[in-house]
Amino acid sequence: MKSVLRIVVIALLTISIGGCSRRGGPTPVEHEEGIAVTAWGDKYEIFAEADPLVVGRVSKSHTHVTILDGFPPLSEGAVAAILRGERGAEQVFRQDLPLRDGIFSVEIKPTEAGVFSLSFRVESPAGAENIPAGRVRVGEGDSLGLLVEPPRYGPPDQAVEPPSGEPISFLKEQQWRTEFATAWAREGAIHRGVRGPARLRPAAGGEALLTAPLDGVVAATTNAYVGMAVSRGAAVVGLTPRVGSDRSLEQIRSELGLAEARLKRLEELLKLEAVSQAEVDEARARAKTLAAEDRALEGGGSPVAVRAPIAGRIAEMLVVSGQAVAAGTPLARVVRTKPLWVEVSLRPADAGALAQGVTGLVLHPPGGQAPQMFRAGEVRLVSRAPEISRATGSLTAILELRTDLPLRPGAVLDAEILLPQTARGIVVPASALIDDGGVPTVYLQVDGESFVRQEIRVAVSQGDSLIAEGIPPGSRIVTRGGAAIRRAALLRSGPPEGHVH
């Protein structure tokens, strides 16, 4: 299937034979008409500035080639300008080396006059592509060549007029030095949603606090650490039992001997049904406790393992080896990282919209990190609070995430709950939006180095996308780098700046 090509051609007047003016360069004495062509393919953008096309005369075309994947300048490959006659004959003018990154100086020397289709062929590691660039007339003698049929502006399914307005110059060299990208403005649909501050927490039953079951000392064999994965029943902390200092080893051993003897007598009497099982169990527990105290005082006691009641990861270690703890002292906290709950604080009016259902969730981490989007199968509405919080005036909604998440419990962020209802319009990435003195603005590309400012209204936003009202369908929109164009607009009253070819 042939690549669909999107092309715009702008005829420029009074372009010097050198192609463009440059700061501090000589002032041209004589001007001739020339042409400038901007053409978009699937892989490349072409911006070519050429002298008039005349039979037998060399016309240098400074052809700027940008790779659309990432928008870097083409640094290796070959570029050819092709003139195709009405009968299909081609005149090919090829340049195999760039003048410098992104700029190929193609020498065009036509061999016959007439009207020709103009196209460019690019061959590079990024792929090969033929890019049509309208129709031109090749002159003869004093008759200079001109652009006679500019191709359609816009994507293939739309024929639109190029955007109008005061042009802002933003050179290819400037574009290549910044984060920059463009794309065709297209219609689409995004989900409406409600948004509020949120916090991640373990799901119900997904958090456990381990406490000391007895007085003791944290054993040196304890090697648990924050972030360590533990299975259910795994030993997390070892405790060596300790006894009070008011009892000596001899006293404990004496009590232990009496307890063991009593246990033995009770076990014999139990066989004769002369005592109850409870009495025997109580005596056995007493003997075990005294035995543990004996081992602790002697220094040879085995640590008691405090085990994780759930599988998960250690979120906190609250003690260190050698630390003495009393019974009931918190030792560690274990949490499950999947599933997680997201607690979102919503305005009461927005919380009512959740009755429609939930079709997704977008989390906006702090620090300008990329939003994380989760679809319907990955998120579930758990509950909504029955009353408005007196402290915040908001309602809390709890959603469950059933997928792995790079964020951890305790993270504070913004959450956007997506609803079934959708809105249609021109969908653009949020990176295209520029705050121009409080006015939402985007920039539209007219040709390779010319842009116009366009005020918009944000109708709906969803994650890193939004529907913008005010953008003509089919326009070429700057999706990254609009802030740099705005700065260039603020400085446009300064000295002229141009290429150095």
Coordinates of C-alpha atoms in Angstrom, one line a residue:
M1 CA 0.0 0.0 0.0
K2 CA 1.4 3.3 -1.0
S3 CA 2.4 5.8 1.7
V4 CA 0.0 8.6 2.0
L5 CA 1.8 11.9 1.6
R6 CA 0.7 15.3 3.0
I7 CA 2.2 18.3 1.3
V8 CA 2.1 22.0 1.4
V9 CA 3.9 24.3 -1.0
I10 CA 4.5 28.0 -0.4
A11 CA 5.9 30.2 -3.2
L12 CA 8.3 32.8 -1.8
L13 CA 9.4 35.9 -3.6
T14 CA 12.7 37.8 -3.4
I15 CA 14.9 34.9 -2.3
S16 CA 18.5 35.5 -3.1
I17 CA 20.5 33.1 -5.1
G18 CA 22.2 31.9 -1.9
G19 CA 18.8 30.7 -0.6
C20 CA 18.3 32.6 2.7
S21 CA 19.5 35.8 4.3
R22 CA 22.0 35.4 7.1
R23 CA 22.8 37.7 9.9
G24 CA 25.9 39.8 9.1
G25 CA 26.1 38.6 5.5
P26 CA 26.3 40.7 2.4
T27 CA 23.2 42.5 1.3
P28 CA 22.1 41.1 -2.1
V29 CA 22.1 43.6 -4.9
E30 CA 19.8 41.7 -7.2
H31 CA 16.8 39.5 -6.4
E32 CA 15.2 36.8 -8.5
E33 CA 12.0 34.9 -7.9
G34 CA 12.5 31.5 -6.3
I35 CA 10.5 28.8 -4.8
A36 CA 10.2 27.2 -1.3
V37 CA 8.6 23.8 -0.9
T38 CA 7.4 22.1 2.2
A39 CA 6.2 18.5 1.9
W40 CA 5.4 15.8 4.5
G41 CA 5.6 12.1 3.9
D42 CA 5.2 9.2 6.3
K43 CA 8.8 9.2 7.2
Y44 CA 10.3 12.6 6.4
E45 CA 9.5 16.3 6.2
I46 CA 11.1 18.2 3.3
F47 CA 11.7 21.9 3.3
A48 CA 13.5 22.9 0.1
E49 CA 14.5 26.4 -1.0
A50 CA 15.6 26.7 -4.6
D51 CA 16.6 29.3 -7.1
P52 CA 14.4 29.8 -10.2
L53 CA 14.5 26.7 -12.5
V54 CA 15.9 27.6 -16.0
V55 CA 17.1 25.3 -18.8
G56 CA 20.9 24.9 -18.6
R57 CA 21.3 26.8 -15.4
V58 CA 22.3 25.2 -12.1
S59 CA 19.7 25.9 -9.4
K60 CA 20.9 25.0 -5.9
S61 CA 18.1 23.6 -3.7
H62 CA 19.0 23.7 -0.1
T63 CA 16.8 20.8 1.0
H64 CA 16.2 20.4 4.7
V65 CA 15.2 16.9 5.6
T66 CA 13.7 16.0 9.0
I67 CA 13.0 12.4 10.2
L68 CA 9.4 12.5 11.5
D69 CA 10.2 9.7 14.1
G70 CA 11.7 11.9 16.8
F71 CA 12.2 14.9 14.5
P72 CA 16.0 14.8 14.2
P73 CA 17.8 16.2 11.1
L74 CA 18.8 13.6 8.6
S75 CA 22.5 13.1 9.0
E76 CA 23.2 10.3 6.6
G77 CA 21.7 9.2 3.4
A78 CA 20.9 10.6 -0.1
V79 CA 18.4 13.1 -1.3
A80 CA 17.3 13.5 -5.0
A81 CA 15.1 16.1 -6.6
I82 CA 13.1 14.7 -9.5
L83 CA 11.4 16.5 -12.4
R84 CA 8.9 14.2 -14.1
G85 CA 7.5 15.3 -17.5
E86 CA 4.0 14.7 -18.8
R87 CA 5.1 11.6 -20.7
G88 CA 6.8 10.1 -17.6
A89 CA 10.4 10.9 -18.4
E90 CA 12.4 11.9 -15.3
Q91 CA 15.3 14.2 -14.7
V92 CA 17.0 13.1 -11.4
F93 CA 19.4 15.3 -9.5
R94 CA 21.0 13.5 -6.5
Q95 CA 23.1 14.5 -3.6
D96 CA 24.7 11.7 -1.5
L97 CA 26.2 13.8 1.3
P98 CA 24.7 16.5 3.5
L99 CA 26.2 19.9 3.6
R100 CA 25.7 19.5 7.3
D101 CA 23.2 17.5 9.4
G102 CA 19.8 17.9 7.9
I103 CA 20.7 20.1 4.9
F104 CA 21.4 18.6 1.4
S105 CA 22.5 21.0 -1.3
V106 CA 21.0 19.5 -4.4
E107 CA 22.1 21.0 -7.8
I108 CA 19.2 21.1 -10.2
K109 CA 20.1 21.7 -13.9
P110 CA 17.1 21.1 -16.1
T111 CA 17.6 20.0 -19.7
E112 CA 14.3 21.1 -21.2
A113 CA 11.6 23.7 -20.5
G114 CA 8.0 23.0 -19.6
V115 CA 5.8 22.0 -16.7
F116 CA 7.0 19.2 -14.5
S117 CA 5.9 17.3 -11.4
L118 CA 8.4 17.9 -8.7
S119 CA 9.2 15.3 -6.1
F120 CA 11.9 14.3 -3.7
R121 CA 13.4 10.9 -3.0
V122 CA 15.0 10.2 0.3
E123 CA 17.1 7.1 1.0
S124 CA 18.5 6.6 4.5
P125 CA 18.7 4.0 7.3
A126 CA 15.3 5.4 8.4
G127 CA 13.8 4.1 5.1
A128 CA 13.3 5.1 1.5
E129 CA 10.4 7.4 0.5
N130 CA 9.2 9.4 -2.5
I131 CA 7.6 12.7 -1.6
P132 CA 5.6 14.7 -4.2
A133 CA 6.0 18.4 -4.1
G134 CA 3.6 19.9 -6.6
R135 CA 4.2 21.1 -10.2
V136 CA 6.7 23.6 -11.4
R137 CA 7.5 25.4 -14.7
V138 CA 11.1 25.3 -16.0
G139 CA 11.9 28.5 -17.8
E140 CA 14.2 29.2 -20.7
G141 CA 16.4 32.2 -21.4
D142 CA 14.9 35.2 -19.6
S143 CA 11.8 33.3 -18.6
L144 CA 12.2 32.1 -15.0
G145 CA 10.6 29.0 -13.6
L146 CA 7.8 29.3 -11.1
L147 CA 5.5 27.1 -9.0
V148 CA 2.4 26.6 -11.0
E149 CA 0.3 24.0 -9.0
P150 CA 0.8 23.7 -5.3
P151 CA -0.5 20.4 -3.9
R152 CA -3.2 20.1 -1.3
Y153 CA -2.5 21.2 2.3
G154 CA -3.6 18.8 5.0
P155 CA -4.0 15.0 5.4
P156 CA -5.2 12.9 2.5
D157 CA -8.8 12.7 3.5
Q158 CA -9.2 16.5 3.9
A159 CA -8.4 19.4 1.5
V160 CA -8.1 22.5 3.7
E161 CA -6.7 26.0 3.4
P162 CA -3.3 26.6 5.2
P163 CA -3.8 28.5 8.4
S164 CA -3.7 32.2 8.2
G165 CA -2.3 34.8 10.6
E166 CA 0.8 36.7 11.3
P167 CA 3.6 34.2 10.6
I168 CA 6.3 33.5 13.2
S169 CA 9.6 32.4 11.9
F170 CA 11.2 29.4 13.6
L171 CA 14.1 28.0 11.6
K172 CA 14.9 24.4 11.1
E173 CA 18.2 24.8 13.0
Q174 CA 16.1 26.0 16.0
Q175 CA 13.7 23.1 15.6
W176 CA 16.5 20.6 15.6
R177 CA 18.0 22.0 18.7
T178 CA 14.9 21.6 20.8
E179 CA 12.2 19.0 21.7
F180 CA 10.0 19.5 18.7
A181 CA 7.3 17.6 16.8
T182 CA 4.3 18.2 14.6
A183 CA 1.2 16.2 13.5
W184 CA -2.0 16.6 11.6
A185 CA -4.9 17.8 13.6
R186 CA -7.5 15.0 13.5
E187 CA -10.9 14.3 15.1
G188 CA -11.3 11.7 17.7
A189 CA -13.1 10.8 20.9
I190 CA -12.0 10.8 24.6
H191 CA -13.7 9.9 27.8
R192 CA -15.1 12.5 30.1
G193 CA -13.9 12.1 33.7
V194 CA -13.7 13.6 37.2
R195 CA -10.5 14.5 38.9
G196 CA -9.2 15.0 42.4
P197 CA -6.2 14.5 44.8
A198 CA -5.5 10.8 45.6
R199 CA -3.4 8.5 47.7
L200 CA -2.3 5.0 47.1
R201 CA -2.8 2.4 49.9
P202 CA -2.8 -1.4 50.2
A203 CA -6.2 -3.0 49.7
A204 CA -8.2 -4.1 52.7
G205 CA -6.4 -7.0 54.4
G206 CA -3.3 -6.1 52.5
E207 CA -1.3 -4.6 55.4
A208 CA 0.0 -6.3 58.6
L209 CA 1.8 -5.0 61.6
L210 CA 4.1 -7.5 63.3
T211 CA 4.5 -7.1 67.0
A212 CA 6.6 -8.8 69.7
P213 CA 4.8 -11.7 71.3
L214 CA 7.0 -11.5 74.4
D215 CA 9.8 -9.5 76.0
G216 CA 13.0 -10.2 74.2
V217 CA 16.0 -9.0 72.3
V218 CA 16.0 -8.8 68.5
A219 CA 18.3 -11.7 67.3
A220 CA 21.4 -11.0 65.3
T221 CA 20.1 -13.5 62.7
T222 CA 17.4 -11.0 61.8
N223 CA 18.3 -9.8 58.3
A224 CA 15.0 -8.4 56.9
Y225 CA 15.0 -5.1 55.1
V226 CA 12.6 -2.6 53.5
G227 CA 11.4 -3.8 50.1
M228 CA 12.2 -7.4 50.8
A229 CA 9.5 -9.8 49.4
V230 CA 8.2 -12.3 52.0
S231 CA 5.8 -15.2 51.7
R232 CA 3.0 -15.9 54.1
G233 CA 4.4 -17.6 57.2
A234 CA 8.0 -16.5 56.5
A235 CA 10.1 -15.5 59.5
V236 CA 10.7 -11.8 59.5
V237 CA 12.2 -11.0 63.0
G238 CA 13.8 -13.4 65.5
L239 CA 13.4 -12.6 69.2
T240 CA 15.5 -14.1 72.0
P241 CA 13.3 -14.3 75.1
R242 CA 14.5 -12.4 78.1
V243 CA 13.4 -12.5 81.8
G244 CA 13.4 -9.9 84.6
S245 CA 16.5 -9.3 86.5
D246 CA 14.8 -10.0 89.9
R247 CA 15.1 -13.8 89.5
S248 CA 18.3 -15.8 89.4
L249 CA 19.1 -18.8 87.1
E250 CA 19.0 -21.1 90.2
Q251 CA 15.4 -19.9 91.1
I252 CA 14.2 -20.5 87.5
R253 CA 15.7 -23.9 87.3
S254 CA 14.2 -24.9 90.6
E255 CA 10.8 -23.7 89.4
L256 CA 11.3 -25.6 86.2
G257 CA 12.1 -28.8 88.0
L258 CA 8.9 -28.6 90.1
A259 CA 6.9 -27.7 87.0
E260 CA 8.2 -30.6 85.0
A261 CA 7.5 -33.0 87.9
R262 CA 4.0 -31.7 88.4
L263 CA 3.4 -32.0 84.6
K264 CA 4.5 -35.7 84.8
R265 CA 2.1 -36.5 87.7
L266 CA -0.8 -34.7 85.9
E267 CA -0.2 -36.7 82.7
E268 CA -0.4 -40.0 84.8
L269 CA -3.6 -38.8 86.5
L270 CA -5.1 -37.8 83.2
K271 CA -4.8 -41.5 82.1
L272 CA -6.9 -42.4 85.1
E273 CA -9.3 -39.5 84.4
A274 CA -8.5 -38.0 87.7
V275 CA -7.7 -34.5 86.3
S276 CA -8.9 -32.5 83.3
Q277 CA -7.1 -31.9 80.1
A278 CA -7.1 -28.2 80.8
E279 CA -5.0 -28.7 83.9
V280 CA -2.5 -30.7 82.0
D281 CA -2.2 -28.1 79.2
E282 CA -1.7 -25.3 81.8
A283 CA 1.1 -27.3 83.4
R284 CA 2.7 -28.0 80.1
A285 CA 2.6 -24.3 79.1
R286 CA 4.1 -23.3 82.5
A287 CA 7.0 -25.8 82.0
K288 CA 7.7 -24.5 78.4
T289 CA 7.8 -20.9 79.6
L290 CA 10.2 -21.7 82.4
A291 CA 12.4 -23.7 80.0
A292 CA 12.6 -20.7 77.6
E293 CA 13.5 -18.4 80.5
D294 CA 16.2 -20.9 81.6
R295 CA 17.7 -20.9 78.1
A296 CA 17.5 -17.1 77.8
L297 CA 19.4 -16.6 81.1
E298 CA 22.0 -19.2 80.2
G299 CA 22.5 -17.5 76.8
G300 CA 21.7 -20.5 74.7
G301 CA 18.1 -19.8 74.0
S302 CA 16.8 -20.2 70.5
P303 CA 15.1 -17.1 68.9
V304 CA 11.4 -17.1 68.6
A305 CA 10.4 -16.4 64.9
V306 CA 7.9 -13.6 64.3
R307 CA 6.3 -14.6 61.0
A308 CA 4.5 -12.6 58.3
P309 CA 0.7 -13.3 58.3
I310 CA 0.4 -12.3 54.6
A311 CA 2.5 -12.4 51.5
G312 CA 3.9 -9.1 50.3
R313 CA 6.8 -6.8 50.9
I314 CA 8.3 -5.2 54.0
A315 CA 7.3 -1.6 54.1
E316 CA 9.0 -0.7 57.4
M317 CA 11.5 -2.2 59.7
L318 CA 10.9 -0.7 63.1
V319 CA 13.7 -2.5 65.1
V320 CA 17.4 -3.4 64.7
S321 CA 19.4 -6.4 65.8
G322 CA 20.3 -6.3 69.5
Q323 CA 17.4 -4.0 70.4
A324 CA 15.5 -5.0 73.6
V325 CA 11.7 -4.9 73.1
A326 CA 8.7 -5.4 75.4
A327 CA 5.8 -7.6 74.4
G328 CA 3.5 -5.7 72.0
T329 CA 6.3 -3.6 70.5
P330 CA 5.8 -3.0 66.7
L331 CA 8.6 -4.8 64.8
A332 CA 7.8 -4.5 61.1
R333 CA 5.1 -3.7 58.6
V334 CA 4.3 -5.9 55.6
V335 CA 2.1 -4.7 52.7
R336 CA 0.7 -6.3 49.5
T337 CA 1.6 -4.2 46.4
K338 CA -1.1 -5.9 44.3
P339 CA -3.9 -5.1 44.2
L340 CA -3.7 -1.5 45.4
W341 CA -6.5 0.9 46.4
V342 CA -6.6 4.5 45.2
E343 CA -8.4 6.9 47.5
V344 CA -9.6 9.9 45.5
S345 CA -11.1 13.0 47.1
L346 CA -13.9 14.4 44.8
R347 CA -16.2 17.3 44.8
P348 CA -19.7 16.0 45.9
A349 CA -21.1 17.0 42.5
D350 CA -18.4 15.0 40.7
A351 CA -18.8 12.0 42.9
G352 CA -22.4 11.5 41.8
A353 CA -21.1 11.0 38.2
L354 CA -19.5 7.7 39.3
A355 CA -23.0 6.1 39.2
Q356 CA -22.5 5.9 35.4
G357 CA -19.7 3.4 36.0
V358 CA -15.9 3.6 35.6
T359 CA -14.1 2.9 32.3
G360 CA -10.6 3.7 33.4
L361 CA -8.2 5.6 35.6
V362 CA -5.4 8.0 34.9
L363 CA -2.8 8.7 37.6
H364 CA -0.8 11.9 37.4
P365 CA 2.4 11.5 39.5
P366 CA 4.1 14.6 40.9
G367 CA 7.2 16.1 39.3
G368 CA 5.9 16.2 35.8
Q369 CA 6.2 12.4 35.3
A370 CA 4.2 10.9 32.4
P371 CA 0.6 10.0 33.4
Q372 CA -0.2 6.3 34.0
M373 CA -3.4 5.1 32.3
F374 CA -5.4 2.0 33.3
R375 CA -8.3 0.6 31.3
A376 CA -11.6 -0.8 32.5
G377 CA -10.3 -4.4 33.0
E378 CA -7.5 -3.1 35.3
V379 CA -9.6 -0.9 37.6
R380 CA -12.7 -1.4 39.8
L381 CA -14.8 1.0 41.8
V382 CA -14.8 -0.4 45.4
S383 CA -16.9 2.2 47.2
R384 CA -17.9 5.8 47.8
A385 CA -18.0 7.5 51.2
P386 CA -21.6 7.8 52.6
E387 CA -21.0 11.4 53.7
I388 CA -19.0 14.5 53.0
S389 CA -15.8 15.0 54.9
R390 CA -16.2 17.8 57.4
A391 CA -12.5 18.6 57.1
T392 CA -12.2 18.9 53.3
G393 CA -15.8 19.2 52.1
S394 CA -15.1 16.3 49.6
L395 CA -16.3 12.7 49.1
T396 CA -13.9 9.9 49.0
A397 CA -14.1 7.2 46.3
I398 CA -12.0 4.1 46.5
L399 CA -10.8 2.3 43.3
E400 CA -8.9 -1.0 43.1
L401 CA -6.0 -1.4 40.7
R402 CA -5.5 -5.0 39.6
T403 CA -2.2 -4.5 37.8
D404 CA 1.4 -3.8 38.5
L405 CA 2.2 -0.2 39.3
P406 CA 5.6 1.6 39.3
L407 CA 4.3 3.7 42.2
R408 CA 4.1 2.4 45.7
P409 CA 1.6 2.6 48.6
G410 CA 1.7 6.0 50.3
A411 CA 2.2 7.9 47.1
V412 CA 0.3 11.2 46.8
L413 CA -0.8 12.2 43.3
D414 CA -3.7 13.4 41.2
A415 CA -6.2 10.9 39.9
E416 CA -8.6 11.2 36.9
I417 CA -11.5 8.7 36.9
L418 CA -12.8 8.0 33.4
L419 CA -16.5 7.8 32.8
P420 CA -18.4 5.9 30.0
Q421 CA -19.6 9.2 28.4
T422 CA -17.3 10.4 25.6
A423 CA -16.8 13.7 23.7
R424 CA -15.7 14.2 20.1
G425 CA -13.5 16.9 18.6
I426 CA -10.0 17.7 17.6
V427 CA -7.8 15.6 19.9
V428 CA -4.3 16.9 20.6
P429 CA -1.7 15.9 23.1
A430 CA -1.5 18.0 26.2
S431 CA 2.1 18.9 25.3
A432 CA 0.8 21.0 22.4
L433 CA -1.0 23.4 24.8
I434 CA 0.8 26.6 25.7
D435 CA -0.3 29.0 28.4
D436 CA 0.2 32.4 26.7
G437 CA -0.5 34.9 29.5
G438 CA -3.4 32.9 30.8
V439 CA -4.8 32.2 27.3
P440 CA -4.6 28.5 26.1
T441 CA -2.8 28.5 22.8
V442 CA -1.3 26.2 20.2
Y443 CA 0.9 26.8 17.2
L444 CA 0.0 25.7 13.6
Q445 CA 2.6 25.1 11.0
V446 CA 2.2 26.9 7.7
D447 CA 5.4 25.7 6.0
G448 CA 8.8 24.4 7.1
E449 CA 9.8 27.5 9.1
S450 CA 6.6 29.5 9.5
F451 CA 4.0 29.1 12.2
V452 CA 0.9 31.0 13.4
R453 CA -0.6 31.3 16.9
Q454 CA -4.0 29.9 17.5
E455 CA -6.1 30.5 20.6
I456 CA -8.2 27.5 21.7
R457 CA -10.6 26.4 24.4
V458 CA -10.0 23.1 26.2
A459 CA -13.4 21.2 26.1
V460 CA -12.3 17.9 27.7
S461 CA -9.1 16.4 28.9
Q462 CA -8.1 12.8 29.5
G463 CA -4.7 11.9 30.7
D464 CA -2.2 13.4 28.3
S465 CA -4.8 14.2 25.6
L466 CA -7.4 16.9 25.3
I467 CA -10.1 18.1 22.9
A468 CA -9.3 21.6 21.7
E469 CA -11.9 23.9 20.2
G470 CA -10.7 26.4 17.7
I471 CA -8.2 24.3 15.6
P472 CA -9.1 24.0 11.9
P473 CA -9.4 20.3 11.0
G474 CA -6.5 19.1 8.9
S475 CA -4.0 21.7 10.2
R476 CA -0.5 20.8 11.0
I477 CA -0.2 21.3 14.8
V478 CA 3.0 21.7 16.9
T479 CA 2.7 18.9 19.4
R480 CA 6.1 19.6 21.1
G481 CA 8.1 22.8 21.1
G482 CA 5.4 25.4 21.2
A483 CA 7.0 27.2 24.1
A484 CA 10.1 27.7 22.0
I485 CA 8.1 29.2 19.2
R486 CA 6.4 31.6 21.6
R487 CA 9.8 32.8 22.8
A488 CA 10.8 33.3 19.2
A489 CA 7.6 35.4 18.6
L490 CA 8.5 37.6 21.6
L491 CA 11.9 38.2 20.1
R492 CA 10.8 38.6 16.5
S493 CA 11.3 42.4 16.6
G494 CA 15.1 41.9 17.0
P495 CA 17.7 41.7 14.2
P496 CA 16.9 39.3 11.4
E497 CA 18.2 35.8 11.7
G498 CA 18.6 33.2 9.0
H499 CA 20.4 30.1 7.8
V500 CA 24.1 29.9 7.2
H501 CA 24.5 27.7 4.2

